[in-house]
């Protein structure tokens, strides 16, 4: 009966723990957003949600596991823009975003910041661009693996600056930020949900945000457009997924619970402190999420191929 209370529908759902898979390390931005909404979602569902980190290969390992999970509503995936870039970056991805998943709803859209270790030489974003052009061979750029948001932003930066830097992949930008604070890696592009604390604490150097407008919680940080690289614009949308074949009533229950979580004042406040906000309720629906995913798959396939990057 697919474990949905015996009637194949959603009547008894949920009658066991729900797992939300985060395809990156604990403590990173994807994990942070997931743990912000998991409690209020569980309450709205009248069940329990467990967050499980399944790292590797820029989020594609965790996504693949959920694609192959029982379509019973008890395994959910939290993923981000990487769902729409991976098909252009991986030759044998092992799943098709539009065929192997049902979209549940969009969650939030998060700005990215260009941050460096505190004693990295360049003082401003312009200095950074000049510096990497002159020192490309020795500059290290951290990311969370091919297909991660940090990888995509780094790719856009390198393409705009006309350089190829030494990329250092991590299982998530949680551990990457730890190394950045420790001075083990030079710089990276990462989401405000991860970097705001360290920027405000002065533990890393921040150069710019990758959104058209400045971020209220980081008012002194110029936009990339102000800093002379208007083409570097990317913000990281997140959505929830279940395996293809999950009963529509179960998908609807999850989407309804997501909307309750996104209207929760504590979630709104926590997101605001980290430079982001819940999507409007109309976007936290399976239909809006699917339409966005379809558009983003086309958009990023073109950007990635225009940047001369081939699937590997
Ligand atoms: C990413 O770069 O895709 C994410 O920031 C990785 C993470 O959530 O750790």
Short mmCIF file of C-alpha atoms and ligand atoms in Angstrom, two decimals:
data_model
loop_
_atom_site.label_atom_id
_atom_site.label_comp_id
_atom_site.label_asym_id
_atom_site.label_seq_id
_atom_site.Cartn_x
_atom_site.Cartn_y
_atom_site.Cartn_z
CA UNK A 1 0.00 0.00 0.00
CA UNK A 2 3.06 2.26 -0.26
CA UNK A 3 2.93 2.82 3.50
CA UNK A 4 0.39 5.56 3.26
CA UNK A 5 -2.01 4.28 5.87
CA UNK A 6 -3.11 1.25 3.89
CA UNK A 7 -5.55 2.99 1.58
CA UNK A 8 -2.89 4.10 -0.93
CA UNK A 9 -4.15 7.67 -0.39
CA UNK A 10 -3.16 10.13 2.35
CA UNK A 11 -5.80 9.24 4.96
CA UNK A 12 -3.38 7.86 7.56
CA UNK A 13 -0.38 9.87 6.35
CA UNK A 14 1.91 10.37 8.16
CA UNK A 15 1.91 7.28 10.36
CA UNK A 16 5.74 7.01 10.67
CA UNK A 17 8.76 9.36 10.75
CA UNK A 18 9.38 11.42 7.62
CA UNK A 19 13.01 11.83 6.51
CA UNK A 20 14.09 14.99 4.72
CA UNK A 21 17.37 14.26 2.92
CA UNK A 22 19.84 17.16 2.73
CA UNK A 23 22.36 16.33 -0.02
CA UNK A 24 25.16 18.35 1.65
CA UNK A 25 27.01 18.37 5.00
CA UNK A 26 25.34 19.32 8.25
CA UNK A 27 25.83 22.97 9.18
CA UNK A 28 25.80 24.28 5.62
CA UNK A 29 23.18 26.51 4.02
CA UNK A 30 20.99 23.70 2.64
CA UNK A 31 21.01 22.02 6.05
CA UNK A 32 20.26 25.33 7.79
CA UNK A 33 17.20 26.08 5.67
CA UNK A 34 15.91 22.52 6.11
CA UNK A 35 16.23 22.59 9.89
CA UNK A 36 14.46 25.98 9.99
CA UNK A 37 11.29 24.51 8.47
CA UNK A 38 11.37 20.86 9.64
CA UNK A 39 9.84 21.47 13.09
CA UNK A 40 6.90 23.66 12.00
CA UNK A 41 6.30 21.29 9.05
CA UNK A 42 6.25 18.25 11.36
CA UNK A 43 3.79 20.05 13.66
CA UNK A 44 1.50 20.91 10.77
CA UNK A 45 1.61 17.27 9.60
CA UNK A 46 1.07 15.88 13.10
CA UNK A 47 4.17 13.74 12.67
CA UNK A 48 7.95 13.70 13.17
CA UNK A 49 10.56 14.83 10.65
CA UNK A 50 14.16 13.60 10.77
CA UNK A 51 16.80 15.50 8.76
CA UNK A 52 19.42 13.22 7.19
CA UNK A 53 22.60 14.51 5.48
CA UNK A 54 23.60 12.42 2.45
CA UNK A 55 26.67 14.15 1.00
CA UNK A 56 28.68 13.78 -2.17
CA UNK A 57 29.19 14.91 -5.75
CA UNK A 58 27.65 18.35 -5.47
CA UNK A 59 24.36 17.07 -4.07
CA UNK A 60 23.77 14.44 -6.76
CA UNK A 61 24.37 11.46 -4.42
CA UNK A 62 21.61 12.51 -2.03
CA UNK A 63 19.26 13.46 -4.85
CA UNK A 64 19.84 10.05 -6.50
CA UNK A 65 19.02 8.22 -3.26
CA UNK A 66 15.68 10.01 -2.98
CA UNK A 67 14.90 9.37 -6.65
CA UNK A 68 15.17 5.64 -5.90
CA UNK A 69 13.33 5.73 -2.54
CA UNK A 70 9.83 4.31 -1.92
CA UNK A 71 7.27 6.84 -3.32
CA UNK A 72 5.33 6.78 -0.03
CA UNK A 73 5.90 10.32 1.24
CA UNK A 74 8.33 9.22 3.97
CA UNK A 75 11.47 10.23 2.04
CA UNK A 76 11.65 13.87 0.98
CA UNK A 77 14.53 15.77 -0.66
CA UNK A 78 15.49 19.36 0.05
CA UNK A 79 17.50 20.62 -2.93
CA UNK A 80 18.35 23.88 -4.58
CA UNK A 81 19.45 25.38 -7.91
CA UNK A 82 21.72 22.34 -8.27
CA UNK A 83 18.65 20.34 -9.32
CA UNK A 84 18.61 22.45 -12.49
CA UNK A 85 22.36 22.54 -13.19
CA UNK A 86 23.36 18.89 -12.59
CA UNK A 87 21.96 17.52 -15.90
CA UNK A 88 24.31 19.90 -17.81
CA UNK A 89 27.30 18.95 -15.62
CA UNK A 90 27.04 15.17 -15.20
CA UNK A 91 27.14 12.71 -18.13
CA UNK A 92 25.47 9.87 -16.21
CA UNK A 93 23.52 11.61 -13.50
CA UNK A 94 21.43 8.54 -12.57
CA UNK A 95 18.18 10.53 -12.36
CA UNK A 96 16.06 12.90 -14.44
CA UNK A 97 14.82 15.88 -12.39
CA UNK A 98 11.47 16.13 -14.18
CA UNK A 99 10.80 12.37 -14.55
CA UNK A 100 12.09 10.89 -11.28
CA UNK A 101 10.68 13.42 -8.82
CA UNK A 102 7.42 15.09 -7.90
CA UNK A 103 7.86 18.73 -6.93
CA UNK A 104 6.29 19.66 -3.58
CA UNK A 105 6.90 23.42 -3.48
CA UNK A 106 9.53 26.15 -3.52
CA UNK A 107 10.93 27.20 -0.14
CA UNK A 108 13.22 30.22 -0.36
CA UNK A 109 15.69 32.03 -2.57
CA UNK A 110 19.08 32.91 -1.01
CA UNK A 111 21.64 35.51 -2.12
CA UNK A 112 25.30 34.51 -2.46
CA UNK A 113 28.31 36.33 -1.08
CA UNK A 114 31.87 36.32 -2.33
CA UNK A 115 33.95 35.75 0.80
CA UNK A 116 37.68 35.19 1.46
CA UNK A 117 39.99 34.24 4.28
CA UNK A 118 40.59 37.29 6.47
CA UNK A 119 44.19 37.95 5.40
CA UNK A 120 43.64 37.36 1.66
CA UNK A 121 45.44 40.21 -0.13
CA UNK A 122 42.69 41.79 -2.29
CA UNK A 123 40.82 44.49 -0.33
CA UNK A 124 37.88 45.11 -2.70
CA UNK A 125 36.00 43.07 -5.31
CA UNK A 126 37.81 44.97 -8.07
CA UNK A 127 41.15 44.10 -6.38
CA UNK A 128 40.02 40.45 -6.25
CA UNK A 129 39.40 40.37 -10.00
CA UNK A 130 42.80 41.98 -10.70
CA UNK A 131 44.50 39.63 -8.24
CA UNK A 132 43.05 36.39 -9.63
CA UNK A 133 43.95 37.44 -13.18
CA UNK A 134 47.58 37.88 -12.10
CA UNK A 135 47.75 34.83 -9.78
CA UNK A 136 45.26 32.33 -11.26
CA UNK A 137 47.61 29.36 -10.84
CA UNK A 138 47.90 29.73 -7.07
CA UNK A 139 44.45 30.98 -6.00
CA UNK A 140 42.21 28.33 -4.40
CA UNK A 141 38.43 28.55 -4.74
CA UNK A 142 36.33 26.36 -2.43
CA UNK A 143 32.97 24.83 -3.37
CA UNK A 144 30.67 21.97 -2.41
CA UNK A 145 31.40 19.83 -5.47
CA UNK A 146 30.37 19.97 -9.14
CA UNK A 147 26.71 20.93 -9.29
CA UNK A 148 26.69 22.79 -5.97
CA UNK A 149 25.45 26.39 -5.87
CA UNK A 150 28.92 27.42 -4.76
CA UNK A 151 30.36 25.61 -7.79
CA UNK A 152 27.94 27.35 -10.17
CA UNK A 153 28.70 30.80 -8.69
CA UNK A 154 32.44 30.05 -8.89
CA UNK A 155 32.03 28.99 -12.51
CA UNK A 156 30.23 32.25 -13.34
CA UNK A 157 32.92 34.25 -11.53
CA UNK A 158 35.78 32.51 -13.39
CA UNK A 159 34.01 32.86 -16.72
CA UNK A 160 33.38 36.60 -16.14
CA UNK A 161 36.96 37.18 -14.95
CA UNK A 162 38.38 35.01 -17.74
CA UNK A 163 40.39 32.83 -15.36
CA UNK A 164 40.62 29.15 -14.36
CA UNK A 165 41.32 28.80 -10.64
CA UNK A 166 42.22 25.81 -8.46
CA UNK A 167 38.85 24.55 -7.21
CA UNK A 168 38.79 22.77 -3.82
CA UNK A 169 35.66 20.63 -3.42
CA UNK A 170 34.08 19.92 0.00
CA UNK A 171 31.03 17.83 0.95
CA UNK A 172 29.25 21.06 1.81
CA UNK A 173 30.02 24.73 2.33
CA UNK A 174 29.72 24.23 6.08
CA UNK A 175 33.13 22.53 6.20
CA UNK A 176 34.40 24.80 3.40
CA UNK A 177 33.64 27.88 5.51
CA UNK A 178 35.47 26.34 8.47
CA UNK A 179 38.60 26.02 6.29
CA UNK A 180 38.12 29.57 4.97
CA UNK A 181 37.99 30.93 8.53
CA UNK A 182 41.05 28.84 9.28
CA UNK A 183 42.87 30.31 6.27
CA UNK A 184 43.30 26.93 4.50
CA UNK A 185 41.57 28.08 1.29
CA UNK A 186 41.53 31.52 -0.36
CA UNK A 187 37.92 32.37 -1.24
CA UNK A 188 34.50 31.06 -2.19
CA UNK A 189 31.01 32.00 -3.24
CA UNK A 190 28.46 30.91 -0.67
CA UNK A 191 24.95 31.63 0.52
CA UNK A 192 24.15 34.29 3.12
CA UNK A 193 22.42 31.58 5.19
CA UNK A 194 25.92 30.26 5.86
CA UNK A 195 28.22 33.27 5.65
CA UNK A 196 26.27 36.04 7.47
CA UNK A 197 27.52 35.05 10.92
CA UNK A 198 31.18 34.87 9.95
CA UNK A 199 30.99 38.10 7.93
CA UNK A 200 29.36 39.98 10.84
CA UNK A 201 31.97 38.50 13.20
CA UNK A 202 34.78 39.71 10.93
CA UNK A 203 36.06 36.13 10.64
CA UNK A 204 36.10 36.32 6.83
CA UNK A 205 36.51 39.12 4.31
CA UNK A 206 33.37 39.82 2.24
CA UNK A 207 33.53 41.44 -1.20
CA UNK A 208 30.03 41.48 -2.72
CA UNK A 209 26.57 39.94 -2.94
CA UNK A 210 25.34 38.34 -6.17
CA UNK A 211 21.83 39.88 -6.17
CA UNK A 212 20.56 42.99 -7.99
CA UNK A 213 19.87 44.73 -4.65
CA UNK A 214 22.00 44.85 -1.49
CA UNK A 215 21.01 42.46 1.31
CA UNK A 216 19.39 44.23 4.31
CA UNK A 217 21.25 42.07 6.84
CA UNK A 218 24.61 42.92 5.16
CA UNK A 219 24.02 46.58 4.23
CA UNK A 220 27.68 47.48 3.65
CA UNK A 221 28.24 44.74 1.09
CA UNK A 222 28.10 46.09 -2.49
CA UNK A 223 26.31 44.13 -5.21
CA UNK A 224 28.45 42.56 -7.94
CA UNK A 225 26.89 45.07 -10.35
CA UNK A 226 28.08 48.00 -8.18
CA UNK A 227 31.47 46.28 -7.98
CA UNK A 228 31.84 46.04 -11.77
CA UNK A 229 30.72 42.47 -12.56
CA UNK A 230 26.99 42.81 -13.38
CA UNK A 231 26.96 39.44 -15.16
CA UNK A 232 27.63 37.64 -11.87
CA UNK A 233 24.04 37.38 -10.67
CA UNK A 234 22.80 34.22 -9.01
CA UNK A 235 20.50 33.49 -6.11
CA UNK A 236 19.92 30.00 -4.82
CA UNK A 237 16.32 28.83 -4.99
CA UNK A 238 15.37 25.81 -2.86
CA UNK A 239 12.52 23.32 -3.22
CA UNK A 240 11.20 20.08 -1.72
CA UNK A 241 10.82 16.88 -3.77
CA UNK A 242 9.46 13.36 -3.33
CA UNK A 243 10.05 10.35 -5.60
CA UNK A 244 7.94 10.10 -8.74
CA UNK A 245 4.78 8.08 -8.08
CA UNK A 246 4.11 9.49 -4.59
CA UNK A 247 0.29 9.74 -4.20
CA UNK A 248 -0.91 13.27 -5.09
CA UNK A 249 -2.83 13.58 -1.78
CA UNK A 250 0.46 12.95 0.08
CA UNK A 251 2.24 15.55 -2.06
CA UNK A 252 -0.56 18.02 -1.30
CA UNK A 253 -0.33 17.34 2.46
CA UNK A 254 3.42 18.04 2.34
CA UNK A 255 2.88 21.23 0.34
CA UNK A 256 0.19 22.42 2.77
CA UNK A 257 2.54 21.77 5.71
CA UNK A 258 5.35 23.60 3.89
CA UNK A 259 3.08 26.65 3.50
CA UNK A 260 2.31 26.60 7.24
CA UNK A 261 6.04 26.49 8.02
CA UNK A 262 6.80 29.37 5.66
CA UNK A 263 4.11 31.49 7.36
CA UNK A 264 5.58 30.76 10.81
CA UNK A 265 6.92 34.03 12.31
CA UNK A 266 9.96 32.30 13.83
CA UNK A 267 10.90 30.97 10.37
CA UNK A 268 10.37 34.39 8.78
CA UNK A 269 12.54 36.05 11.44
CA UNK A 270 15.30 33.40 11.26
CA UNK A 271 15.43 33.68 7.47
CA UNK A 272 15.50 37.51 7.60
CA UNK A 273 18.51 37.44 9.94
CA UNK A 274 20.34 35.33 7.34
CA UNK A 275 19.49 37.46 4.33
CA UNK A 276 16.54 35.58 2.93
CA UNK A 277 12.76 35.11 3.17
CA UNK A 278 10.15 32.40 2.53
CA UNK A 279 8.70 32.33 -0.99
CA UNK A 280 5.11 33.58 -1.32
CA UNK A 281 2.52 30.84 -0.57
CA UNK A 282 1.61 30.65 -4.27
CA UNK A 283 5.14 29.42 -5.01
CA UNK A 284 5.11 26.75 -2.31
CA UNK A 285 2.92 24.59 -4.58
CA UNK A 286 3.83 21.57 -6.70
CA UNK A 287 2.76 23.36 -9.88
CA UNK A 288 4.72 26.59 -9.31
CA UNK A 289 7.80 24.61 -8.27
CA UNK A 290 7.63 22.38 -11.36
CA UNK A 291 7.24 25.37 -13.70
CA UNK A 292 10.27 27.03 -12.07
CA UNK A 293 12.36 23.86 -12.34
CA UNK A 294 11.49 23.48 -16.03
CA UNK A 295 12.50 27.10 -16.75
CA UNK A 296 15.72 26.81 -14.69
CA UNK A 297 16.81 23.58 -16.42
CA UNK A 298 16.72 25.43 -19.75
CA UNK A 299 18.35 28.59 -18.40
CA UNK A 300 21.35 26.91 -16.76
CA UNK A 301 21.95 24.41 -19.57
CA UNK A 302 22.53 27.42 -21.83
CA UNK A 303 24.65 29.41 -19.34
CA UNK A 304 26.83 26.35 -18.61
CA UNK A 305 27.36 25.54 -22.26
CA UNK A 306 28.00 29.22 -23.10
CA UNK A 307 30.68 29.17 -20.36
CA UNK A 308 32.31 26.34 -22.30
CA UNK A 309 31.75 23.79 -19.51
CA UNK A 310 31.06 20.23 -20.68
CA UNK A 311 29.26 17.50 -18.73
CA UNK A 312 31.79 15.03 -17.27
C1 LIG B 1 26.08 24.62 -2.25
O1 LIG B 1 27.14 25.20 -2.44
O2 LIG B 1 25.39 24.02 -3.07
C2 LIG B 1 25.56 24.60 -0.86
O3 LIG B 1 25.95 25.78 -0.24
C3 LIG B 1 26.22 23.45 -0.20
C4 LIG B 1 25.71 23.28 1.19
O4 LIG B 1 24.52 23.51 1.45
O5 LIG B 1 26.54 22.89 2.01
#
